[in-house]
Tab-separated table of C-alpha atoms in Angstrom:
chain	number	residue	atom	x	y	z
E	25	GLU	CA	-1.216	-20.747	-0.398
E	26	ALA	CA	-2.693	-17.594	0.784
E	27	GLN	CA	-2.808	-15.085	-1.734
E	28	VAL	CA	-4.479	-12.268	-3.788
E	29	THR	CA	-4.713	-12.624	-7.598
E	30	GLN	CA	-5.055	-10.064	-10.173
E	31	ASN	CA	-5.831	-10.506	-13.892
E	32	PRO	CA	-4.572	-9.531	-16.230
E	33	ARG	CA	-1.264	-8.600	-15.040
E	34	TYR	CA	-0.512	-6.366	-18.191
E	35	LEU	CA	-3.097	-4.407	-20.277
E	36	ILE	CA	-2.719	-2.316	-23.226
E	37	THR	CA	-5.974	-0.766	-24.402
E	38	VAL	CA	-7.213	2.393	-26.203
E	39	THR	CA	-9.062	5.453	-24.918
E	40	GLY	CA	-12.987	4.745	-24.170
E	41	LYS	CA	-12.661	1.012	-24.285
E	42	LYS	CA	-14.237	-0.591	-21.095
E	43	LEU	CA	-12.166	-2.749	-19.170
E	44	THR	CA	-12.260	-4.826	-16.038
E	45	VAL	CA	-9.524	-5.889	-13.879
E	46	THR	CA	-10.382	-8.758	-11.786
E	47	CYS	CA	-9.156	-9.232	-8.041
E	48	SER	CA	-9.833	-12.527	-5.946
E	49	GLN	CA	-8.391	-13.448	-2.462
E	50	ASN	CA	-8.544	-16.811	-0.796
E	51	MET	CA	-8.169	-16.046	2.765
E	52	ASN	CA	-11.719	-15.107	3.547
E	53	HIS	CA	-10.986	-11.249	4.410
E	54	GLU	CA	-13.639	-9.000	4.753
E	55	TYR	CA	-11.694	-5.672	3.819
E	56	MET	CA	-10.599	-5.416	0.109
E	57	SER	CA	-9.120	-2.349	-1.511
E	58	TRP	CA	-7.721	-0.984	-4.825
E	59	TYR	CA	-4.466	1.318	-5.147
E	60	ARG	CA	-2.829	2.820	-8.005
E	61	GLN	CA	0.871	3.420	-7.772
E	62	ASP	CA	2.507	6.507	-9.822
E	63	PRO	CA	6.149	7.478	-9.787
E	64	GLY	CA	6.582	10.199	-6.978
E	65	LEU	CA	2.949	9.760	-5.956
E	66	GLY	CA	3.296	6.493	-3.983
E	67	LEU	CA	0.113	4.600	-3.515
E	68	ARG	CA	-3.244	6.124	-3.566
E	69	GLN	CA	-6.419	4.378	-2.695
E	70	ILE	CA	-9.235	4.396	-5.437
E	71	TYR	CA	-12.099	2.276	-3.519
E	72	TYR	CA	-12.250	0.019	-0.605
E	73	SER	CA	-15.002	-2.440	0.630
E	74	MET	CA	-15.450	-3.276	4.287
E	75	ASN	CA	-17.498	-6.274	3.177
E	76	VAL	CA	-19.871	-7.451	0.964
E	77	GLU	CA	-22.112	-5.052	-0.855
E	78	VAL	CA	-20.347	-2.175	1.347
E	79	THR	CA	-18.139	-0.052	-0.916
E	80	ASP	CA	-16.719	3.438	-0.594
E	81	LYS	CA	-14.561	5.887	-2.375
E	82	GLY	CA	-10.926	6.619	-1.581
E	83	ASP	CA	-8.597	9.205	-2.387
E	84	VAL	CA	-8.960	9.158	-6.118
E	85	PRO	CA	-12.159	7.376	-7.466
E	86	GLU	CA	-13.066	9.274	-10.329
E	87	GLY	CA	-13.151	7.231	-13.593
E	88	TYR	CA	-13.356	3.967	-11.888
E	89	LYS	CA	-16.219	1.587	-10.379
E	90	VAL	CA	-16.059	-1.264	-8.217
E	91	SER	CA	-18.650	-3.946	-7.198
E	92	ARG	CA	-18.433	-6.483	-4.203
E	93	LYS	CA	-20.831	-9.327	-4.879
E	94	GLU	CA	-19.103	-11.892	-3.113
E	95	LYS	CA	-16.451	-11.837	-0.268
E	96	ARG	CA	-13.783	-13.237	-2.370
E	97	ASN	CA	-13.769	-10.957	-5.666
E	98	PHE	CA	-13.563	-7.332	-5.704
E	99	PRO	CA	-13.225	-6.266	-9.675
E	100	LEU	CA	-12.105	-2.694	-10.769
E	101	ILE	CA	-14.060	-1.267	-13.788
E	102	LEU	CA	-13.096	1.349	-15.812
E	103	GLU	CA	-16.041	2.416	-18.036
E	104	SER	CA	-14.393	5.050	-20.350
E	105	PRO	CA	-10.486	4.694	-19.783
E	106	SER	CA	-8.445	7.833	-20.580
E	107	PRO	CA	-4.510	8.031	-20.951
E	108	ASN	CA	-4.219	9.608	-17.195
E	109	GLN	CA	-5.459	6.235	-15.970
E	110	THR	CA	-2.060	4.736	-17.128
E	111	SER	CA	-0.683	3.374	-13.922
E	112	LEU	CA	0.089	0.244	-11.805
E	113	TYR	CA	-2.832	-1.062	-10.055
E	114	PHE	CA	-2.696	-3.307	-6.866
E	115	CYS	CA	-5.722	-5.024	-5.112
E	116	ALA	CA	-5.416	-5.672	-1.427
E	117	SER	CA	-7.321	-7.537	1.415
E	118	SER	CA	-7.093	-7.848	5.006
E	119	LEU	CA	-8.840	-9.316	7.959
E	120	GLY	CA	-8.695	-6.279	9.981
E	121	GLN	CA	-6.851	-3.369	10.617
E	122	GLY	CA	-3.561	-2.477	8.649
E	123	GLY	CA	-2.123	-5.899	7.864
E	124	LEU	CA	-2.937	-5.508	3.934
E	125	TYR	CA	-2.005	-8.518	1.959
E	126	PHE	CA	-1.263	-7.080	-1.901
E	127	GLY	CA	-1.702	-8.539	-5.056
E	128	PRO	CA	1.134	-8.702	-7.713
E	129	GLY	CA	-0.252	-5.683	-9.697
E	130	THR	CA	-1.757	-4.935	-13.105
E	131	ARG	CA	0.064	-2.464	-15.246
E	132	LEU	CA	-2.236	-0.589	-17.437
E	133	THR	CA	-1.466	1.643	-20.330
E	134	VAL	CA	-4.259	3.571	-22.070
E	135	THR	CA	-3.225	5.141	-25.536
V	23	GLN	CA	-3.490	17.220	2.164
V	24	GLN	CA	-1.018	14.859	2.680
V	25	GLN	CA	-1.352	13.088	6.157
V	26	VAL	CA	1.765	11.131	5.947
V	27	LYS	CA	5.029	12.596	5.061
V	28	GLN	CA	7.904	10.239	4.069
V	29	SER	CA	11.600	11.075	3.485
V	30	PRO	CA	13.959	10.730	2.120
V	31	GLN	CA	12.886	10.097	-1.280
V	32	SER	CA	15.741	7.958	-2.240
V	33	LEU	CA	18.747	6.531	-0.064
V	34	ILE	CA	21.869	4.989	-0.726
V	35	VAL	CA	23.726	3.142	1.965
V	36	GLN	CA	26.867	0.982	1.979
V	37	LYS	CA	26.409	-3.014	2.740
V	38	GLY	CA	26.628	-3.113	6.681
V	39	GLY	CA	25.334	0.432	7.402
V	40	ILE	CA	22.110	1.570	8.988
V	41	SER	CA	19.592	2.568	6.719
V	42	ILE	CA	16.889	5.405	8.429
V	43	ILE	CA	13.682	6.477	6.784
V	44	ASN	CA	11.539	8.693	8.505
V	45	CYS	CA	7.621	9.628	8.338
V	46	ALA	CA	5.506	12.085	10.217
V	47	TYR	CA	1.766	12.249	10.474
V	48	GLU	CA	-0.786	14.895	11.425
V	49	ASN	CA	-3.811	13.046	12.667
V	50	THR	CA	-3.135	12.200	16.175
V	51	ALA	CA	-6.116	9.734	16.132
V	52	PHE	CA	-4.010	7.185	13.998
V	53	ASP	CA	-3.489	4.185	15.966
V	54	TYR	CA	-1.629	1.992	13.805
V	55	PHE	CA	1.686	2.512	11.843
V	56	PRO	CA	2.912	-0.372	9.369
V	57	TRP	CA	5.960	-0.420	7.320
V	58	TYR	CA	5.604	-1.845	3.529
V	59	GLN	CA	8.446	-3.244	1.598
V	60	GLN	CA	8.124	-3.414	-2.258
V	61	PHE	CA	10.704	-5.023	-4.625
V	62	PRO	CA	10.323	-4.288	-8.047
V	63	GLY	CA	7.625	-6.180	-10.083
V	64	LYS	CA	5.918	-7.167	-6.769
V	65	GLY	CA	3.244	-5.813	-4.579
V	66	PRO	CA	4.066	-4.406	-1.219
V	67	ALA	CA	4.406	-6.288	1.781
V	68	LEU	CA	3.880	-6.012	5.436
V	69	LEU	CA	7.442	-5.580	7.040
V	70	ILE	CA	6.806	-4.604	10.649
V	71	ALA	CA	4.123	-2.410	12.375
V	72	ILE	CA	3.517	-0.619	15.507
V	73	ARG	CA	0.860	0.671	17.732
V	74	PRO	CA	1.393	4.176	19.551
V	75	ASP	CA	1.178	2.501	23.104
V	76	VAL	CA	4.925	1.739	22.583
V	77	SER	CA	7.926	3.447	21.486
V	78	GLU	CA	9.972	0.920	19.743
V	79	LYS	CA	9.437	-2.452	18.044
V	80	LYS	CA	12.228	-4.752	16.778
V	81	GLU	CA	12.047	-7.770	14.312
V	82	GLY	CA	15.395	-8.997	13.443
V	83	ARG	CA	17.518	-6.085	11.609
V	84	PHE	CA	14.387	-3.894	11.374
V	85	THR	CA	13.268	-1.694	14.095
V	86	ILE	CA	10.367	0.850	14.248
V	87	SER	CA	10.870	3.959	16.385
V	88	PHE	CA	7.997	5.897	17.690
V	89	ASN	CA	7.707	9.354	19.177
V	90	LYS	CA	4.223	10.210	20.026
V	91	SER	CA	4.686	13.600	20.997
V	92	ALA	CA	6.520	14.539	17.859
V	93	LYS	CA	3.943	12.626	15.806
V	94	GLN	CA	7.039	10.984	13.957
V	95	PHE	CA	8.000	7.325	13.280
V	96	SER	CA	10.838	5.799	11.700
V	97	LEU	CA	12.380	2.831	10.184
V	98	HIS	CA	15.979	1.501	10.879
V	99	ILE	CA	17.539	-1.163	8.959
V	100	MET	CA	20.656	-2.603	10.869
V	101	ASP	CA	23.454	-4.456	8.944
V	102	SER	CA	22.048	-3.413	5.801
V	103	GLN	CA	22.295	-5.758	2.953
V	104	PRO	CA	22.196	-5.628	-0.798
V	105	GLY	CA	18.713	-7.774	-0.627
V	106	ASP	CA	17.238	-4.849	1.478
V	107	SER	CA	17.282	-2.798	-1.771
V	108	ALA	CA	13.836	-1.878	-2.403
V	109	THR	CA	11.102	0.760	-1.750
V	110	TYR	CA	9.614	1.358	1.610
V	111	PHE	CA	6.406	2.926	2.602
V	112	CYS	CA	5.259	4.127	5.896
V	113	ALA	CA	1.598	4.217	6.583
V	114	ALA	CA	-0.828	5.040	9.098
V	115	SER	CA	-4.622	4.337	9.993
V	116	LEU	CA	-7.550	5.113	12.451
V	117	ARG	CA	-8.938	2.256	13.991
V	118	TYR	CA	-10.700	-0.039	11.304
V	119	SER	CA	-10.482	2.707	8.668
V	120	THR	CA	-8.248	2.418	5.544
V	121	LEU	CA	-4.532	2.953	5.257
V	122	THR	CA	-2.866	6.317	4.382
V	123	PHE	CA	0.557	5.823	2.613
V	124	GLY	CA	3.913	7.959	2.642
V	125	LYS	CA	5.153	8.388	-0.846
V	126	GLY	CA	7.758	5.689	-0.724
V	127	THR	CA	11.583	5.713	-0.197
V	128	MET	CA	13.866	4.087	-2.731
V	129	LEU	CA	16.874	2.313	-1.004
V	130	LEU	CA	19.709	0.957	-2.525
V	131	VAL	CA	22.403	-0.938	-0.513
V	132	SER	CA	25.701	-0.845	-2.306
V	133	PRO	CA	27.704	-3.706	-2.142
């Protein structure tokens, strides 16, 4: 089954404790991206990657890191999480323009 | 600067009625306009998309109307059903660059 998987699905952590949210796709997509979704703000892009070893900032990259060492994986790293990073995070991938496939989401709470 | 403005924020429609969600964009170079549907607890899923060389695209009960001169596009859901209750996002992108999303519309179809 073609899909984007994210882990963990739910995470509660404390301020300053480094965490990684993994993302993997099995569709051989070149483009991958991370979004956060907050009430009233819609979907905002954090980082994206056009291909392996190529990443770029989205609209809200502060406090996040990414890496793209393999085509299928695109982890999101929070080096020192803060409460304002409490959000619902989505990973997505696509072959080309627009047709994004989204993962199921990771709900992160930072206390 | 919000490049894609979506309205209304929320919408209640009776079963069998027509749901209409509107979006306006600023960048005339955008060339791909998708709509995404999101159910609670799920990631957004591509519903229907249009390119600016056509004024209308229909897939089942869902229709996109596109007005290039007004820089507006809208989603029409005919014969709305309770199962259509979800959050809908419009988006726009420029060639093979990243998608910019509207803030979303919560649609409730009452039985």
